[in-house]
CSV table of C-alpha atoms in Angstrom, one decimal:
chain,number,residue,atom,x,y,z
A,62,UNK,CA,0.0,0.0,0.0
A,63,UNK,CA,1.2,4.1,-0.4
A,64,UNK,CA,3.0,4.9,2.6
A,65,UNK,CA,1.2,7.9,3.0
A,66,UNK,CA,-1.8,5.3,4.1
A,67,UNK,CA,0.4,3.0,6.0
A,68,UNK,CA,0.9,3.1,9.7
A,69,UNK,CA,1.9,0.8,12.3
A,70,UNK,CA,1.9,-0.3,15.7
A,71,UNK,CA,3.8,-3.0,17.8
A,72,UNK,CA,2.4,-5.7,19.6
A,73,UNK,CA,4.2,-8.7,21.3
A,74,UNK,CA,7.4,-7.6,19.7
A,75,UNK,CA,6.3,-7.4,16.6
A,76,UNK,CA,5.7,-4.6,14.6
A,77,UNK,CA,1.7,-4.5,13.2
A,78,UNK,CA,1.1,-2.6,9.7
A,79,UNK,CA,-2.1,-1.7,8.8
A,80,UNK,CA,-3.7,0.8,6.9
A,81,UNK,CA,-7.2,3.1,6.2
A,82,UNK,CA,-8.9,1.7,3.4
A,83,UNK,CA,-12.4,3.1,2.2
A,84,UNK,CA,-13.2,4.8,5.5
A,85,UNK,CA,-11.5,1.6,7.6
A,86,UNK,CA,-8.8,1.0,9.6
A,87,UNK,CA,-7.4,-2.8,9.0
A,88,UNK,CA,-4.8,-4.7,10.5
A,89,UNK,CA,-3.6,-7.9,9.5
A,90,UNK,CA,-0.8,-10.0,10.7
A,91,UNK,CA,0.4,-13.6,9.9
A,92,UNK,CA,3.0,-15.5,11.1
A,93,UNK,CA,4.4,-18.1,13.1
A,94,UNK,CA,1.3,-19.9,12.3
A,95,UNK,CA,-1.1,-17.2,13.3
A,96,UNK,CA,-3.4,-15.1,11.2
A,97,UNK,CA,-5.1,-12.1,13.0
A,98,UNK,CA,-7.4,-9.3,11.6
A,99,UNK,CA,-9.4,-6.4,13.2
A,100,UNK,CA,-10.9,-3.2,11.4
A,101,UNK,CA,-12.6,-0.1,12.8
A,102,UNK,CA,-13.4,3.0,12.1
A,103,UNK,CA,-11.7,4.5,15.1
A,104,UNK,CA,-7.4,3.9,15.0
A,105,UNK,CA,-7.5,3.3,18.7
A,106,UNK,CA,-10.4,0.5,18.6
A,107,UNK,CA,-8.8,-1.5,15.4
A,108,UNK,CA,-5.8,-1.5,17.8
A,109,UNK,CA,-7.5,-2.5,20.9
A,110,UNK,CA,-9.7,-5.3,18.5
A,111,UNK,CA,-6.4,-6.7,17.3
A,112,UNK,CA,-4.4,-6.8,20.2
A,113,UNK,CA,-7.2,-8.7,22.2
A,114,UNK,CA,-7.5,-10.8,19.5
A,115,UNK,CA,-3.6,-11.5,19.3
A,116,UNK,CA,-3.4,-12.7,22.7
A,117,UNK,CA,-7.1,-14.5,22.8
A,118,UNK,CA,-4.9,-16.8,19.8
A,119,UNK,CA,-2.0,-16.7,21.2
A,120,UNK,CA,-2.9,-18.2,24.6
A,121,UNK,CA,-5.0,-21.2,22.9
A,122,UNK,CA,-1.9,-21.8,21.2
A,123,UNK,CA,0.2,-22.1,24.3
A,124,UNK,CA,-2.7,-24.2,26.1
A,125,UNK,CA,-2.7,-26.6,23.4
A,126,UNK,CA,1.5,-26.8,23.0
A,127,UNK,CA,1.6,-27.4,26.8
A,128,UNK,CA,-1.1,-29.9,26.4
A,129,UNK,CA,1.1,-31.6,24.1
A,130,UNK,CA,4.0,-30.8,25.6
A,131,UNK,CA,2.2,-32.8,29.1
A,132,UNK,CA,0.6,-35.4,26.6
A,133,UNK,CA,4.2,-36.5,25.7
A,134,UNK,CA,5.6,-36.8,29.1
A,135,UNK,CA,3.0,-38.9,30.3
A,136,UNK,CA,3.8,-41.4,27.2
A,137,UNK,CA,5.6,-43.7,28.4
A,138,UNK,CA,8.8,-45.3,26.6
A,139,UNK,CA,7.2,-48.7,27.0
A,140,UNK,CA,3.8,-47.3,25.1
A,141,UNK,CA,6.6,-46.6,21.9
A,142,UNK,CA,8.6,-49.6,21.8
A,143,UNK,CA,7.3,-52.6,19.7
A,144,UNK,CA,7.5,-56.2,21.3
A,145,UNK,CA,9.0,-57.4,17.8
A,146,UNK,CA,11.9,-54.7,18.2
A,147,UNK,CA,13.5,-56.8,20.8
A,148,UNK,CA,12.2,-60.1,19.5
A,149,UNK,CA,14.7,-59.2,16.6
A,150,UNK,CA,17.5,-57.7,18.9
A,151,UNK,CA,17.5,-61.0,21.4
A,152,UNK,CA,17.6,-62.6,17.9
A,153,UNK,CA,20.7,-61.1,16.9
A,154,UNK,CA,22.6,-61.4,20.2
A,155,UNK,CA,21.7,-65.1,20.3
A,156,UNK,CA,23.2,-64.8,16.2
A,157,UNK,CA,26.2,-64.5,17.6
A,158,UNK,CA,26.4,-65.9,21.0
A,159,UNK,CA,24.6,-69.8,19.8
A,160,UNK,CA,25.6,-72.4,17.3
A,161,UNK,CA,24.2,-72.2,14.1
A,162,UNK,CA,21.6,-75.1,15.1
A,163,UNK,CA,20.3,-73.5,18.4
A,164,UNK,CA,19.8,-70.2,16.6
A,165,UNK,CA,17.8,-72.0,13.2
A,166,UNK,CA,15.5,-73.5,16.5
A,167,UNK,CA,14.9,-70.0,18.6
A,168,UNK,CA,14.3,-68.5,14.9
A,169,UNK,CA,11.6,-70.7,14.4
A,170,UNK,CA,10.1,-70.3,17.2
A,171,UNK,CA,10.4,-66.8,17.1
A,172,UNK,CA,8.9,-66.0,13.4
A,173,UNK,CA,6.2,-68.9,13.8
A,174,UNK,CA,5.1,-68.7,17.4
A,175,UNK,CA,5.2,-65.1,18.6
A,176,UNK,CA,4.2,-63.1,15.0
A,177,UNK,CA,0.5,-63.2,16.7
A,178,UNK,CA,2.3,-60.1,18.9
A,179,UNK,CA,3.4,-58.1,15.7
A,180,UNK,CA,2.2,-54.8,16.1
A,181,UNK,CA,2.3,-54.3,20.0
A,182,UNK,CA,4.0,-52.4,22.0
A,183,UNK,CA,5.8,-53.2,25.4
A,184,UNK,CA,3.0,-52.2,27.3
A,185,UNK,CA,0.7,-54.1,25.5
A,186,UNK,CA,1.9,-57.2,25.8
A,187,UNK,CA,0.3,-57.4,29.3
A,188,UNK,CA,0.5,-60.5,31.4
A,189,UNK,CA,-3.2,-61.6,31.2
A,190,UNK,CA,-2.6,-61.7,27.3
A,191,UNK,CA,0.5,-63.5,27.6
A,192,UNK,CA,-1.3,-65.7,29.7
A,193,UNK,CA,-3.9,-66.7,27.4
A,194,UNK,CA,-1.8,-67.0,24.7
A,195,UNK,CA,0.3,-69.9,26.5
A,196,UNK,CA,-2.7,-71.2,27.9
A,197,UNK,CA,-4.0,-71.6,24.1
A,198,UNK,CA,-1.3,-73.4,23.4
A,199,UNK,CA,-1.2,-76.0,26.0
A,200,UNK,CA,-5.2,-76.4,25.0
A,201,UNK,CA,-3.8,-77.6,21.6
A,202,UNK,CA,-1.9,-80.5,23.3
A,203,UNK,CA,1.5,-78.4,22.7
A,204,UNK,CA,2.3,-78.5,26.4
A,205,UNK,CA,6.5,-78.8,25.6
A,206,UNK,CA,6.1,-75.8,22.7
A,207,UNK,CA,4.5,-73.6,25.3
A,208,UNK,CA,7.4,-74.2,28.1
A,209,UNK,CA,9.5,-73.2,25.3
A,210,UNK,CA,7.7,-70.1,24.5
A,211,UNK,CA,7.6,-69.3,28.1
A,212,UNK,CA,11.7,-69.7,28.6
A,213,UNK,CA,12.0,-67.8,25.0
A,214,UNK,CA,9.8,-65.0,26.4
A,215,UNK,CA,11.4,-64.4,29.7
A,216,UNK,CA,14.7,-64.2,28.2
A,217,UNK,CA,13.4,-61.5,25.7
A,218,UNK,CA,11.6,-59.5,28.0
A,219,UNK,CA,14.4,-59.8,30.6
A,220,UNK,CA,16.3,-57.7,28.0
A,221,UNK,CA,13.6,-55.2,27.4
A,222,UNK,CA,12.4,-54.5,31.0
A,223,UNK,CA,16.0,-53.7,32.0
A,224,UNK,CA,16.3,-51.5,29.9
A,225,UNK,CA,13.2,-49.9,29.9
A,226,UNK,CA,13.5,-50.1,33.8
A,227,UNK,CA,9.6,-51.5,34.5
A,228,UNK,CA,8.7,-55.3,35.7
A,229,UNK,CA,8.5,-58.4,33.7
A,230,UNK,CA,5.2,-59.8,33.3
A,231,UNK,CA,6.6,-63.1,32.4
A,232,UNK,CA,6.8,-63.3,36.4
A,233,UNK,CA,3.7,-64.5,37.2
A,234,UNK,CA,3.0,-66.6,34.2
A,235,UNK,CA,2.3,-70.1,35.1
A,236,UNK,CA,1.6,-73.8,32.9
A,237,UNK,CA,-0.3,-76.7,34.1
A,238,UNK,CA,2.2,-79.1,35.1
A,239,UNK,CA,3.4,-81.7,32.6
A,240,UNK,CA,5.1,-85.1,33.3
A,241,UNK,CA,7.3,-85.3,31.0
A,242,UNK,CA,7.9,-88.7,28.9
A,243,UNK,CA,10.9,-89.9,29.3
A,244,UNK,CA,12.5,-92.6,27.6
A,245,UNK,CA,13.4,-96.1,28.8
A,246,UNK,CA,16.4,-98.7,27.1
A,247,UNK,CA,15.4,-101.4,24.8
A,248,UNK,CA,14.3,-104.5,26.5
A,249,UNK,CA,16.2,-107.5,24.8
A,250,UNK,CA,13.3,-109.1,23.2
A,251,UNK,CA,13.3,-105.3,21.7
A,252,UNK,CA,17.0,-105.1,20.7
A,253,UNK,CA,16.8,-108.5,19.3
A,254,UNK,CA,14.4,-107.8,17.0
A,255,UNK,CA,16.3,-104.3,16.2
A,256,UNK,CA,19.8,-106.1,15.1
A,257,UNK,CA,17.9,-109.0,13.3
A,258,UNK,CA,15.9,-105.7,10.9
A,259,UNK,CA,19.2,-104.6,10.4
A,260,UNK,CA,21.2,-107.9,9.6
A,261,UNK,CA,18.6,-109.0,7.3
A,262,UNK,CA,17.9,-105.8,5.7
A,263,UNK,CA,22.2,-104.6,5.3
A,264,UNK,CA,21.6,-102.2,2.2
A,265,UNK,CA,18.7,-100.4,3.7
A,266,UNK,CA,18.8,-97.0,4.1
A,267,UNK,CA,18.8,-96.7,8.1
A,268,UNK,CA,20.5,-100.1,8.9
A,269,UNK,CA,23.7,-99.2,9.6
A,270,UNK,CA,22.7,-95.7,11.3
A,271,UNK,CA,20.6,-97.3,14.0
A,272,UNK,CA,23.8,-100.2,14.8
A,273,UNK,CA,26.3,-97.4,14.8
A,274,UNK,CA,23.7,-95.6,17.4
A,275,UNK,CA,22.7,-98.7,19.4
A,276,UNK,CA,26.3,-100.0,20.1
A,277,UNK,CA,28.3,-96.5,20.6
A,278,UNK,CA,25.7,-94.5,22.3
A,279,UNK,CA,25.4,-91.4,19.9
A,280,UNK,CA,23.2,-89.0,19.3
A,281,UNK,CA,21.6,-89.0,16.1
A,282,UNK,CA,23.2,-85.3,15.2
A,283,UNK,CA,26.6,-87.0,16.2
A,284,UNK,CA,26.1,-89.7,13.4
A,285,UNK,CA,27.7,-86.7,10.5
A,286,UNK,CA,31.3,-86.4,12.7
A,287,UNK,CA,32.0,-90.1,13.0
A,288,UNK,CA,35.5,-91.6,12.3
A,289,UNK,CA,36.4,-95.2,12.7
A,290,UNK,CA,40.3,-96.4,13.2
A,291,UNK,CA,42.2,-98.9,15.1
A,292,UNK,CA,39.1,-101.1,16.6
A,293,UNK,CA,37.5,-97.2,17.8
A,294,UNK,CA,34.9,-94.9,16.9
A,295,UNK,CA,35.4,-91.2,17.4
A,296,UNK,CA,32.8,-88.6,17.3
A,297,UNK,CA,32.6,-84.9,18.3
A,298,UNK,CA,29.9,-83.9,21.1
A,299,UNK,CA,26.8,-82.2,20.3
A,300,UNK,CA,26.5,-80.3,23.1
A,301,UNK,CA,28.7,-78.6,23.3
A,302,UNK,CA,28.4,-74.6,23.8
A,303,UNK,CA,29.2,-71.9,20.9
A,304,UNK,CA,32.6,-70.7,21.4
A,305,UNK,CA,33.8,-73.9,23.2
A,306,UNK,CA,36.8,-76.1,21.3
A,307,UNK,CA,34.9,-79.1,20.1
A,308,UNK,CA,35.0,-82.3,22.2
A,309,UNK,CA,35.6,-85.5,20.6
A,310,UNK,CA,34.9,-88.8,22.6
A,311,UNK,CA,36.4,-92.3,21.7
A,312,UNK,CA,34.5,-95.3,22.1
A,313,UNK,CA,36.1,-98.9,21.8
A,314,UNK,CA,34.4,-102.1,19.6
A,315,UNK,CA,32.8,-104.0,22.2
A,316,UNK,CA,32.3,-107.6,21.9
A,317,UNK,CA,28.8,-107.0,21.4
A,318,UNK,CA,28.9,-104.9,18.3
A,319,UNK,CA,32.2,-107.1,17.1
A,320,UNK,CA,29.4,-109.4,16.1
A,321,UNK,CA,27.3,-107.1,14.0
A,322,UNK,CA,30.7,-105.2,12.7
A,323,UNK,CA,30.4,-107.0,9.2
A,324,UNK,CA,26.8,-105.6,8.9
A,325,UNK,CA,27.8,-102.2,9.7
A,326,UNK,CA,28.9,-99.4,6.5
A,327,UNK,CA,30.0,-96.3,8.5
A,328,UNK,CA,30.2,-94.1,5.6
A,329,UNK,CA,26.4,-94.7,5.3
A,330,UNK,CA,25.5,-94.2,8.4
A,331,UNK,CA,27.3,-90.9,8.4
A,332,UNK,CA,25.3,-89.4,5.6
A,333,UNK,CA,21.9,-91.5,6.5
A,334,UNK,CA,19.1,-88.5,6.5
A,335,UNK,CA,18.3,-88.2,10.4
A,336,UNK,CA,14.4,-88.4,9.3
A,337,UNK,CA,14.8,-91.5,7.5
A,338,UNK,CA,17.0,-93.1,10.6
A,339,UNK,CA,13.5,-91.4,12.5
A,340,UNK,CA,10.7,-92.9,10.5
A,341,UNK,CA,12.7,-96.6,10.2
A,342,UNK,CA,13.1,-96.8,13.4
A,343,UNK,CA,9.2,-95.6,14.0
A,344,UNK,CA,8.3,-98.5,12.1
A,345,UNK,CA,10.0,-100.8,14.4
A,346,UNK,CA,8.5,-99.5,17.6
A,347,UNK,CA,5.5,-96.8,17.4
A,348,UNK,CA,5.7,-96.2,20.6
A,349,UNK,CA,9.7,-95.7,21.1
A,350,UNK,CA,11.8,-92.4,19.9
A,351,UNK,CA,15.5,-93.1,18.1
A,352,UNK,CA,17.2,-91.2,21.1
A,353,UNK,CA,16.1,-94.4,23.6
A,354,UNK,CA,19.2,-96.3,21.5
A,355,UNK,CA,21.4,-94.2,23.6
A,356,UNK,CA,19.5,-94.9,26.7
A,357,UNK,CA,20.1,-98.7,25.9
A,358,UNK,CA,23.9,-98.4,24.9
A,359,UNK,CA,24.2,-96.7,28.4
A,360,UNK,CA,22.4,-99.0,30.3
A,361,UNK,CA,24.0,-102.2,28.9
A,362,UNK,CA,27.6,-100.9,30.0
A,363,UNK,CA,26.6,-100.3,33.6
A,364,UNK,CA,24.5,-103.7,33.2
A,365,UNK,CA,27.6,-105.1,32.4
A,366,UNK,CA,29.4,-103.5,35.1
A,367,UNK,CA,31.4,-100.5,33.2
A,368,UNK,CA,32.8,-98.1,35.4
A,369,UNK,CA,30.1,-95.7,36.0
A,370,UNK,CA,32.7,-92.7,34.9
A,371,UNK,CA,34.1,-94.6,32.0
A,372,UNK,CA,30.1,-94.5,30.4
A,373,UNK,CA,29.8,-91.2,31.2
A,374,UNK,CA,33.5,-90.7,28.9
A,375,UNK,CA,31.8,-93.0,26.1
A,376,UNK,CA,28.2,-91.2,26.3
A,377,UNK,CA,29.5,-87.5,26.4
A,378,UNK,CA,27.3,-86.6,30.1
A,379,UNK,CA,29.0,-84.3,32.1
A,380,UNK,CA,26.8,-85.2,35.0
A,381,UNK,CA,25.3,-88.8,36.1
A,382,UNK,CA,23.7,-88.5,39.6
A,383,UNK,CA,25.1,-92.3,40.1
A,384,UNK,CA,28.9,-91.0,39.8
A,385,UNK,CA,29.7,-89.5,42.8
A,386,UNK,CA,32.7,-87.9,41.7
A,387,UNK,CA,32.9,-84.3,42.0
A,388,UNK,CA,33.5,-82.5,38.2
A,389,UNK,CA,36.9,-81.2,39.3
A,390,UNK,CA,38.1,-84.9,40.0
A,391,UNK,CA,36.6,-86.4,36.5
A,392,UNK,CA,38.4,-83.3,34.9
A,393,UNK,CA,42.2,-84.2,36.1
A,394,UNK,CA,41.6,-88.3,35.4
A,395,UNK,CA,43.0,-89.3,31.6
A,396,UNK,CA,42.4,-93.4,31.6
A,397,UNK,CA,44.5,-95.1,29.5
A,398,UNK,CA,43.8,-97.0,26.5
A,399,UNK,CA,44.2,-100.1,27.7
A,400,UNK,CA,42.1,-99.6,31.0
A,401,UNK,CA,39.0,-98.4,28.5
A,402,UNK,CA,39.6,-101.1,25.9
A,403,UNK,CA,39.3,-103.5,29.1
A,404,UNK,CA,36.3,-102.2,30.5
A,405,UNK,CA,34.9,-102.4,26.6
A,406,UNK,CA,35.8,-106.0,27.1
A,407,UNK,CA,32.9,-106.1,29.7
A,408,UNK,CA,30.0,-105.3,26.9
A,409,UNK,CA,29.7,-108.6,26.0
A,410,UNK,CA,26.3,-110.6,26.2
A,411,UNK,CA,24.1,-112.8,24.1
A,412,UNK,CA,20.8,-111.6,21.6
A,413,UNK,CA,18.9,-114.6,20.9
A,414,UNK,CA,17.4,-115.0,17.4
A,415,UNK,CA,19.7,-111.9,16.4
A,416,UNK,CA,22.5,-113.1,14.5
């Protein structure tokens, strides 16, 4: 506009043009995300219009910043964070922390158990839905997979509560007590009827793979490491932690398995697919699992009277609750070779109808 119609005024700290147009005083002002006008004939009253309107704006502005301001302090960090965001940061610490194995097994459970949380925050995930979810579970007769969960969950929320500072509600979550089904050796009706499968069916897939883990104890994930020399098979230890050197065990031809040896291809039953060692064995015994070959192997050598310790070299335990022997003691004993061959000497008995 002319500057012979402009004048101005301050307000605030900030300077107010305006201007007398057709009989009028106006005023307008915008800025900082505020638009005010006032007009009146009289210079004074457009001046006292605006400024009251100024401040009438201003002050709903500041009520609703410190609204927002207040709003955000009472959000809580825990009403941010995302369940899943720590799901996938306990998944990468146990990356690199847990052989390959253990991680491919917490992944799974991870991605196909607890993606029903995706979505929820810290806060959300609330005891009483935890709860139910775990309760669900057991309802679908997956009593071991929901102890799993449970474990899985504490662990995770352990890391998130420490750092979020606020309680676990894994703490109060409970499961229906399970007896857990634990395996029993082969009677030797049983073990009988095992070696005869085997003798009589040599080229089959599973044959050898099931001797080798009847007469040496293994697990069936120990089956891939096996080496045979000098009368003695040598394996490295499943469980063993990530980090740790690998443990290999030696265990000595017994008499027993002397008698199957010729039946035995160890090459095969290194690369025998662990389901097909699984669903041949199934066969044999519905209601039996392949890891009750190990509890047989172990109980024929204290059976035979095997030096408790000397089972617990062969089978890999680092704990039997019938050795009394403290850890510290097994840990500074080396036997010799001829004191385990001997007490391999002592696995010796008779299967009827097997050979």
């Amino acid at each position: 506009m002319p500057t012979i119609f402009r004048k101005i005024f301050a307000c605030k700290d900030r300077v107010i043009p305006c201007r007398f147009h057709k009989g009028v005083y106006e005023a307008h002002y915008r800025g900082n995300g505020m638009d005010v006008f006032a007009c009146a004939k009289d210079f004074g009253e457009m001046k006292r219009k605006f400024i009251e309107k100024f401040n009438e704006i201003e002050s709903q502005r500041e009520a609703a910043a410190g609204a927002e301001t207040e709003s955000r302090a009472e959000c809580k960090q825990e009403d941010l964070v995302l369940f899943s965001d720590y799901v996938d940061e306990w998944l990468e610490i146990k990356k690199k922390t847990t052989k390959p194995s253990t991680y491919k097994e917490y992944e799974r459970l991870c991605r196909h158990n607890l993606s029903v949380f995706e979505g929820k925050t810290i806060s959300q995930m609330t005891r009483q839905a935890i709860q139910r979810y775990l309760f669900g579970i057991v309802d679908e007769g997956k009593h071991r997979t929901a102890e799993k969960l449970a474990q899985l969950m504490t662990s995770i929320f352990d890391l998130a509560c420490d750092d979020l500072g606020i309680s676990s509600p894994m703490k109060r979550i409970t499961l229906p007590y399970y007896e857990v089904k634990k395996g029993s050796c082969l009677i030797v009706e049983e073990e009988s009827r095992l070696v005869k499968f085997c003798i009589e069916n040599k080229d089959a897939a599973a044959s050898s793979a099931l001797l080798v883990l009847l007469y040496f104890g293994l697990r069936k994930s120990e089956l891939a490491s096996i080496a045979v020399a000098d009368g003695k098979l040598t394996c490295v230890t499943s469980k063993t932690r990530f980090g740790r050197a690998e443990v290999r065990r030696t265990i000595p031809f017994t008499p027993v398995f002397k008698r199957v040896h010729g039946y035995v291809d160890f090459e095969k039953a290194k690369n025998t697919n662990i389901h097909t060692i699984e669903t041949t064995f199934k066969r044999l015994f519905p209601e039996r699992h392949v890891h009750e070959l190990r509890y047989t192997f172990i109980t024929r050598c204290k059976e035979c009277g095997v030096a408790g310790e000397v089972v617990m070299v062969w089978d890999g335990h680092s704990f039997d609750r019938d050795v009394k022997t403290s850890v510290i003691d097994r840990g500074y004993t080396t036997y010799s070779d001829e004191f385990l061959q001997k007490e391999a000497e002592k696995v010796n008995y008779e299967l009827k109808n097997a050979e």
